[in-house]
XYZ file of C-alpha atoms in Angstrom:
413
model
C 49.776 -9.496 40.020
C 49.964 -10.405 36.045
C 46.952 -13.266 36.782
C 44.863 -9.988 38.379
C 45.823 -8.025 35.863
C 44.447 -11.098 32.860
C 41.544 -11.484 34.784
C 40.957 -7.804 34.591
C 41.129 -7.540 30.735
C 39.291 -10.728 30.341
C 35.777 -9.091 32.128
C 36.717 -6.003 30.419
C 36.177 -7.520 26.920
C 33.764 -9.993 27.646
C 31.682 -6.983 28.816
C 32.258 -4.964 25.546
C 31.524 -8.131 23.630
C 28.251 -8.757 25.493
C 27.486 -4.917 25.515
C 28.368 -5.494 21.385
C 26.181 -8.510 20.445
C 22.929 -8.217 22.843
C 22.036 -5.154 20.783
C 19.647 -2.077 20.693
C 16.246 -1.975 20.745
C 16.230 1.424 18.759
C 13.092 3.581 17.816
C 11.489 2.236 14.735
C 8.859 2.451 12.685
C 6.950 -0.163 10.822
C 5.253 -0.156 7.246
C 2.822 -2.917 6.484
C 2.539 -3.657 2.625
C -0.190 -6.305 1.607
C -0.535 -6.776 -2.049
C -3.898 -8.147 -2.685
C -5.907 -9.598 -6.205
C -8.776 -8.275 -7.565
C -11.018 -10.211 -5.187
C -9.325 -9.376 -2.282
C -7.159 -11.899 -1.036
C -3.739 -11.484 0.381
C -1.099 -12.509 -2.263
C 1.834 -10.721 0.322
C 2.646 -9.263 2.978
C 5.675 -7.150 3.742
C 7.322 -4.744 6.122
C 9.828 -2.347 6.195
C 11.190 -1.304 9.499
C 12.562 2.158 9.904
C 15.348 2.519 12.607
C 16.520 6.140 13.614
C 19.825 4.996 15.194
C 22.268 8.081 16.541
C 25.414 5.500 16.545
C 26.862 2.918 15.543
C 25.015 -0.436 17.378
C 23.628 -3.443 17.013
C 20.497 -3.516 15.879
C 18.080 -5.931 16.641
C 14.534 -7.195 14.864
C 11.836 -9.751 15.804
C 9.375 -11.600 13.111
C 8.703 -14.523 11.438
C 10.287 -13.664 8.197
C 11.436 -15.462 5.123
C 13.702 -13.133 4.297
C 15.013 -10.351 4.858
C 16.780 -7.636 3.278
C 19.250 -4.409 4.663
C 17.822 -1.802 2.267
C 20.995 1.187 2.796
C 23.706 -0.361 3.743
C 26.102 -3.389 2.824
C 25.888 -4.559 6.500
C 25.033 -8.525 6.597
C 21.437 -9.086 8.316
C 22.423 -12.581 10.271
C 19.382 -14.842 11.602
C 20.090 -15.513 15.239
C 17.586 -17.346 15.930
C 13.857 -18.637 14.305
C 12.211 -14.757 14.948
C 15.226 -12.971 15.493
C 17.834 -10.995 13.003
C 20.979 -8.383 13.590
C 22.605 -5.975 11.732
C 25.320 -3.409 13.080
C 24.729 0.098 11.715
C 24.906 3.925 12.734
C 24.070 6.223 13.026
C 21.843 7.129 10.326
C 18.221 5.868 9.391
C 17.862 1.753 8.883
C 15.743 0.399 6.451
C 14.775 -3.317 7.329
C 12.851 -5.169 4.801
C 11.130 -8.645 5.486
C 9.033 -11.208 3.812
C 6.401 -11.995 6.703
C 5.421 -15.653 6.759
C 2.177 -15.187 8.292
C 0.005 -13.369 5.159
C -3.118 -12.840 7.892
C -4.045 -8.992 8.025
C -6.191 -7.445 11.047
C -9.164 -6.766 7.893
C -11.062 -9.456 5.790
C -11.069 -7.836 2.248
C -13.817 -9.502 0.071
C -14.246 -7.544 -3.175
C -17.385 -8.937 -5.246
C -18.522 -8.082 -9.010
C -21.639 -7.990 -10.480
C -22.960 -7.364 -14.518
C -26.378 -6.563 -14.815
C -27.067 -8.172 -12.123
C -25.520 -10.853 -12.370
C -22.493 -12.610 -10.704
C -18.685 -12.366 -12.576
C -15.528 -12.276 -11.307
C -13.406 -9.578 -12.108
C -11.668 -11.551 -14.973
C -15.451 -11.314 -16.761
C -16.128 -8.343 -15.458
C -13.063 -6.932 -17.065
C -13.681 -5.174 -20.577
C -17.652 -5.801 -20.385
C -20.356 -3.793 -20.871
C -23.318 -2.674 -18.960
C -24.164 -1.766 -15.651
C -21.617 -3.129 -12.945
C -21.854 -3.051 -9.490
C -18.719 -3.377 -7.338
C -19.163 -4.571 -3.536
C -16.557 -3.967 -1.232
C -16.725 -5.789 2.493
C -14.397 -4.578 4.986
C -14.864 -7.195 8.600
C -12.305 -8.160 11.120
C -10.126 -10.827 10.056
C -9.975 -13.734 12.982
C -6.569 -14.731 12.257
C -5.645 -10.747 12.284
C -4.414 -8.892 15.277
C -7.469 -7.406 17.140
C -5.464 -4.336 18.113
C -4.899 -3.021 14.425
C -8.708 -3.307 13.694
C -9.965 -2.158 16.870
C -7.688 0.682 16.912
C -6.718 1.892 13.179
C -8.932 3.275 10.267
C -8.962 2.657 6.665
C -8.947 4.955 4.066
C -9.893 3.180 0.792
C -9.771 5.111 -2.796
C -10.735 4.057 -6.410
C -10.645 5.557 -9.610
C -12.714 4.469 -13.200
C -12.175 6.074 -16.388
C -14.671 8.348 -16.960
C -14.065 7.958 -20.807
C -15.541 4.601 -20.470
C -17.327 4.706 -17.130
C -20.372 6.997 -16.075
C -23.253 7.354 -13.803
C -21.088 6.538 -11.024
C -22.743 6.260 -7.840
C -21.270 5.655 -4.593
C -23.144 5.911 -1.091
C -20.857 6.910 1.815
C -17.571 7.983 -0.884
C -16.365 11.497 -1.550
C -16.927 11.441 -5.014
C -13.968 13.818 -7.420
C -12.496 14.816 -10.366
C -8.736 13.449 -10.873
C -7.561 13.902 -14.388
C -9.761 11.850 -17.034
C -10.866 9.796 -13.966
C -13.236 9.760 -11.399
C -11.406 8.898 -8.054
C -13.983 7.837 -5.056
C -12.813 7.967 -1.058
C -13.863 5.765 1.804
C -13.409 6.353 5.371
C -13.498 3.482 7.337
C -13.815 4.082 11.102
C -11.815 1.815 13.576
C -13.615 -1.860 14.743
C -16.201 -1.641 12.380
C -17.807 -4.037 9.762
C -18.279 -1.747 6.332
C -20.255 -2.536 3.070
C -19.113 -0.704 0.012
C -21.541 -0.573 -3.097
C -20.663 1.014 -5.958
C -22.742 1.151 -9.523
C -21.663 2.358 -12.869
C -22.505 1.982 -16.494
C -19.686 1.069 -18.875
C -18.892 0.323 -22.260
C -15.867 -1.078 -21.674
C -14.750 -2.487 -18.054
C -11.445 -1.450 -15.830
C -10.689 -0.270 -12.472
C -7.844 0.853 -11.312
C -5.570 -0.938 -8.181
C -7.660 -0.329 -5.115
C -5.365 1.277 -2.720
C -6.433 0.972 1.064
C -4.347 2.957 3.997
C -4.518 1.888 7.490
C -3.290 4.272 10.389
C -4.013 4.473 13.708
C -7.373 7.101 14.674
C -6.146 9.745 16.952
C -9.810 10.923 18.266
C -8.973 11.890 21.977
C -12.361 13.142 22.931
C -13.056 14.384 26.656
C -17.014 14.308 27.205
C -16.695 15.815 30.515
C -15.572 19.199 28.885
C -18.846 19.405 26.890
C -20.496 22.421 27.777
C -24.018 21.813 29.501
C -24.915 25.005 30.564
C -27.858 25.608 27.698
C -29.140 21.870 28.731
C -29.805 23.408 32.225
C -30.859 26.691 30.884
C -33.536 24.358 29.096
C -34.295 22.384 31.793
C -35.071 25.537 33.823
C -37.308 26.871 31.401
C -39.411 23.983 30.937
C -39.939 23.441 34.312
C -41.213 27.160 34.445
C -43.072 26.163 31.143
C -44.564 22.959 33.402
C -45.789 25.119 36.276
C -47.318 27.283 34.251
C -49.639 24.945 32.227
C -50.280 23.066 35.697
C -51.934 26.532 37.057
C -53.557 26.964 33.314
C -55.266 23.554 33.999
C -56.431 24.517 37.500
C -58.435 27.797 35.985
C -59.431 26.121 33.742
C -61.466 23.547 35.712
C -62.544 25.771 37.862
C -63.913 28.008 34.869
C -65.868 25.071 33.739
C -67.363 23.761 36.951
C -68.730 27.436 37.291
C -70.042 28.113 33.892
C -71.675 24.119 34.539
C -74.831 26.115 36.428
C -74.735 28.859 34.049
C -77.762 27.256 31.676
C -80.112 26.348 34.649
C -79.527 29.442 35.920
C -79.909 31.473 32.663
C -82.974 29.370 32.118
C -84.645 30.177 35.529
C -84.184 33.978 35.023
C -85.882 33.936 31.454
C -88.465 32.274 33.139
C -89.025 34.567 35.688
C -88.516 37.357 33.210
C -91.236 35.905 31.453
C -93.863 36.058 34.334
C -92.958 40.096 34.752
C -93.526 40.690 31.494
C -97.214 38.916 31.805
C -97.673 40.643 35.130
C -96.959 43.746 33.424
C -98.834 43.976 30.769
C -101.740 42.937 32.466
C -101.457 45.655 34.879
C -101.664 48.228 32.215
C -97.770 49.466 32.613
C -96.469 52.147 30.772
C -95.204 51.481 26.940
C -91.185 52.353 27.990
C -91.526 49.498 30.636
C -92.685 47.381 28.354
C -90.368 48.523 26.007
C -87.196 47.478 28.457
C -88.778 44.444 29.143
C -88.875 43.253 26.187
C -85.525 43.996 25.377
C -84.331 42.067 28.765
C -86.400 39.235 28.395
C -84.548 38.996 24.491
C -81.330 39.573 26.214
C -81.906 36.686 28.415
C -83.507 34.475 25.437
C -79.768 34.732 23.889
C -78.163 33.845 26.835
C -80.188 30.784 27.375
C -79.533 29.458 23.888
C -75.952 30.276 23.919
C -74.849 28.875 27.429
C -74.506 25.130 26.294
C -72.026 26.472 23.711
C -70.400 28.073 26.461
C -70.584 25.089 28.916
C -68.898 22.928 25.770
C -66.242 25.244 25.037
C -65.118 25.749 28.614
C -65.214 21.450 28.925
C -62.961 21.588 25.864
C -60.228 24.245 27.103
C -60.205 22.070 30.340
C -59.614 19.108 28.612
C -56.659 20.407 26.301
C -55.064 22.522 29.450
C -55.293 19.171 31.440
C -53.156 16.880 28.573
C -51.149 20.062 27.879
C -50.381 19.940 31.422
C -50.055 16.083 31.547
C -47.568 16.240 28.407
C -45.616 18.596 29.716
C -45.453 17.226 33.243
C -44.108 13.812 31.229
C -41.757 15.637 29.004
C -39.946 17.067 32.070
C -39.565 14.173 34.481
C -37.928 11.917 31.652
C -35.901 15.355 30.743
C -34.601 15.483 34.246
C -31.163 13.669 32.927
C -30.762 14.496 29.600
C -27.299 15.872 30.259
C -26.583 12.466 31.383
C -27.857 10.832 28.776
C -26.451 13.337 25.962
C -22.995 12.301 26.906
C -23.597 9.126 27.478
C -24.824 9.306 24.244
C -21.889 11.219 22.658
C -20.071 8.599 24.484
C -22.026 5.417 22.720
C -20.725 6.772 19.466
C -17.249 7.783 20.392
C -15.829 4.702 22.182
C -15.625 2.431 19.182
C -13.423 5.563 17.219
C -11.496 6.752 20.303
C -7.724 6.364 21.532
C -8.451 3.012 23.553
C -5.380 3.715 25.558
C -3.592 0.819 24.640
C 0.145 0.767 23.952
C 1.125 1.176 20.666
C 2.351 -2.622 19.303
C 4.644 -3.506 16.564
C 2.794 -5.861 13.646
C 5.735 -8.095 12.927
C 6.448 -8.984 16.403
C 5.216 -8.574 19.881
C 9.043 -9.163 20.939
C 9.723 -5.774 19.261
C 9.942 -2.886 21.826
C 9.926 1.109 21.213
C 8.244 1.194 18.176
C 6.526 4.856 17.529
C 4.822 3.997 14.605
C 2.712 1.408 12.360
C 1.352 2.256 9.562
C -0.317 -0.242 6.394
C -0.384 0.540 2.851
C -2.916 -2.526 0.951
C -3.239 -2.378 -3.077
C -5.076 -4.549 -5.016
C -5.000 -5.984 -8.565
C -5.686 -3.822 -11.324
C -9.223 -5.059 -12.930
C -7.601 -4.602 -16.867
C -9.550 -4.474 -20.334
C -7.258 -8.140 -21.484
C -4.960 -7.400 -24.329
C -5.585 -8.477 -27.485
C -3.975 -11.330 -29.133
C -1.429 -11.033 -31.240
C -1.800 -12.795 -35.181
C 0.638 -16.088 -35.191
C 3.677 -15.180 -37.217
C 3.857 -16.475 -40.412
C 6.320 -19.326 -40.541
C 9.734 -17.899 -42.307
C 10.274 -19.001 -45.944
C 12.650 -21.347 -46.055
C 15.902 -20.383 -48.904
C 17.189 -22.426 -51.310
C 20.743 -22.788 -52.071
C 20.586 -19.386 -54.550
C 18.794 -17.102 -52.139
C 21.266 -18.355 -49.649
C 24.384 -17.146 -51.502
C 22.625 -13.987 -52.317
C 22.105 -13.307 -48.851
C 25.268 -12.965 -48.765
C 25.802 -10.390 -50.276
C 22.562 -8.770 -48.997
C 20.155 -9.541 -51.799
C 16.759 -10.930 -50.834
C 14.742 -12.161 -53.349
C-alpha cells in the first residue's frame, strides 16, 4: 500500500514539474528595431517581445540571440538551448529584449548623396553647400524574410532645416510644416522596389535620422462587390448607339446610289426643255408661255449644275456613316467584357497591396507560435554639420618654488 501510495506522489510531481518547465507559448508581440548609418546599412538589429501573460508561467522564446535581457522584472532569462530562452513570470505584461545575431532585414536600404551633381558620401555631404540631391532605394533584401516585404509597408519620414535648407522638392512625399523644419512622408506599398529622389539647396548641410516604420497592410479588398450595374447600363446604350449608326449607314447608301442618276437625269430634262422652248417660239406661242418657259428651263439649268455637288455630298455622308458605323461596331465587340476586364484590372493593382492570407509569422523565430503582432521601427544616422575643433590648451605654467608656497595660501602670481 505505502509503495502505491510513493508511486502515486512520484507521477504527481513529475507531472507538475513537466507541466512547470515545458512552458507557455503566450500571446506576444514583436518590435523590430534596426539602427542603420547614414548610407543605409544595418549597424543592429533588435527586438523586444511583448508577452500578455494572465498568470504566473513559464514563458518561453525562440531566436538566435546574443543576449538577452528581462526588461520588468528581476526574473533570470536562462538559455536552454542554442535558440531557446525561459523566464517564469505572471501575470502581467513581459518585456523580452534580444540582441538578434542575424542583422539581415526583409528591405535593402541604400541611401546615396549627391553635391552639385556630383558623388559624396554623407560625411562630405555634411555641412556643404549647394544643391544636394538625396536618393533613397527601398528593394527586397535576399537574405530578408520574403513574408515581411511581400506583406508589410513602409512609411519613411525626413525632416531638413528650413533655416538652412530650401527649394525642397520631393516627388511622391507629402511635403509639411513641423516647427523650423520641413518634414517629408513616404508611403511605401508592400513587395515593391521604390526610388526616392529628393533635391534641395543649402548653405549649410544636415538631415535629420531617417526614421522608417514597417507594419503589416491591412487592404482586404472584395472585387466581386464592385458595383457593375452602370457598366451594363453602358453597354446597353452603346449597343442601341451601334444599331442606330448601322441603319444611318444603310440610308445613307441608299440616298447616294439614288441621287447617282440624278445629273443624267437632270441633264436629259434641260435638254428636252430646251427643244420646247425652240419649238415654241417658233410656233409663235403666246409671251406668258414663253415667259414660264423660260423660267423652267433656268430652274432646270440650276439643277444641272448643282447635282454633282449633290452626288459628292451624299458619297461623303455615306462614307462617314459607314466608318461611324464601322467604329462603333469595333468599339462594342471589344466592350463586350469590360466588366471583366475592369476588375481584373482593379485586381492587377490590388494583389501586390492586399492581405495575402498568409499567417501572421514571428521575425525572430519561426519556432515562435501565437504571436498577434510584428511591427519594425528602422532609424538611421543623423547626417550632422561636424563640430568644430576645439584650440589645443595651452600647456600649464610650470611654478617655481615661491609661487608654490604662495599657492598655498591661495595667491597666484
Amino acid at each position: 500500500m505505502r509503495k502505491r501510495l510513493c508511486l502515486s506522489v512520484i507521477c504527481i510531481a513529475l507531472l507538475l514539474v513537466t507541466a512547470l518547465f515545458t512552458g507557455c507559448a503566450a500571446a506576444k508581440e514583436e518590435v523590430i528595431y534596426a539602427n542603420l548609418d547614414a548610407s543605409g546599412n544595418v549597424e543592429g538589429v533588435y527586438a523586444v517581445n511583448i508577452f500578455d501573460v494572465p498568470e504566473k508561467t513559464v514563458i518561453v522564446e525562440h531566436g538566435m540571440y546574443t543576449d538577452v535581457k528581462n526588461l520588468v522584472s528581476r526574473e533570470e532569462v536562462v538559455k536552454t538551448g542554442d535558440d531557446s530562452y525561459t523566464v517564469e513570470f505572471g501575470p502581467g505584461k513581459l518585456y523580452l529584449q534580444g540582441n538578434l545575431a542575424n542583422k539581415a532585414l526583409p528591405w535593402k536600404f541604400d541611401i546615396t548623396y549627391e553635391l552639385n551633381g556630383m558623388p559624396v558620401s554623407p560625411e562630405e555631404a555634411a555641412g556643404s553647400a549647394g544643391h544636394v540631391t538625396v536618393h533613397i532605394r527601398i528593394s527586397e533584401n535576399p537574405d530578408g524574410d520574403a513574408f515581411f516585404y511581400k506583406n508589410y509597408a513602409l512609411n519613411a519620414t525626413v525632416l531638413f532645416d528650413t533655416n538652412t535648407c530650401s527649394n525642397i522638392a520631393a516627388d511622391g512625399a507629402t511635403i509639411a510644416n513641423n516647427g523650423a523644419k520641413k518634414q517629408l512622408t513616404y508611403t511605401i506599398l508592400p513587395n515593391r522596389v521604390s526610388d526616392l529622389v529628393i533635391e534641395l539647396d543649402t548653405v549649410l548641410f544636415s538631415m535629420d535620422e531617417i526614421s522608417i516604420n514597417g507594419v503589416r497592410l491591412s487592404m482586404d479588398i472584395d472585387t466581386d462587390s464592385v458595383d457593375m450595374s452602370q457598366i451594363d447600363d453602358l453597354k446597353d446604350a452603346l449597343r442601341d448607339l451601334t444599331n442606330a449608326s448601322d441603319e444611318l449607314s444603310v440610308g445613307t447608301t441608299q440616298l447616294y446610289n439614288g441621287v447617282q442618276g440624278l445629273p443624267a437625269a437632270a441633264a436629259q430634262m434641260k435638254t428636252a426643255a430646251d427643244t420646247v422652248n425652240s419649238y415654241l417660239q417658233q410656233s409663235g406661242a403666246s409671251p406668258e408661255i414663253i415667259s414660264v418657259m423660260a423660267g423652267l428651263i433656268n430652274g432646270l439649268t440650276t439643277l444641272d449644275a448643282s447635282t454633282p455637288a449633290l452626288v459628292s455630298g451624299a458619297r461623303s455622308l455615306m462614307s462617314g456613316a459607314i466608318e461611324i458605323s464601322n467604329g462603333l461596331n469595333k468599339l462594342r465587340t471589344e466592350t463586350l467584357d469590360i466588366d471583366t476586364k475592369i476588375t481584373d484590372k482593379i485586381n492587377e493593382v490590388l494583389d501586390p497591396i492586399s492581405i495575402s492570407g498568409d499567417t501572421l509569422q514571428s521575425f525572430t523565430s519561426k519556432k515562435n507560435t501565437n504571436v498577434e503582432r510584428v511591427q519594425f521601427v528602422m532609424r538611421t544616422d543623423a547626417v550632422k554639420v561636424p563640430e568644430p575643433e576645439a584650440p589645443p590648451a595651452e600647456p600649464e605654467k610650470e611654478m617655481n618654488i615661491f609661487e608654490r608656497v604662495l599657492a598655498l595660501f591661495g595667491i597666484h602670481l
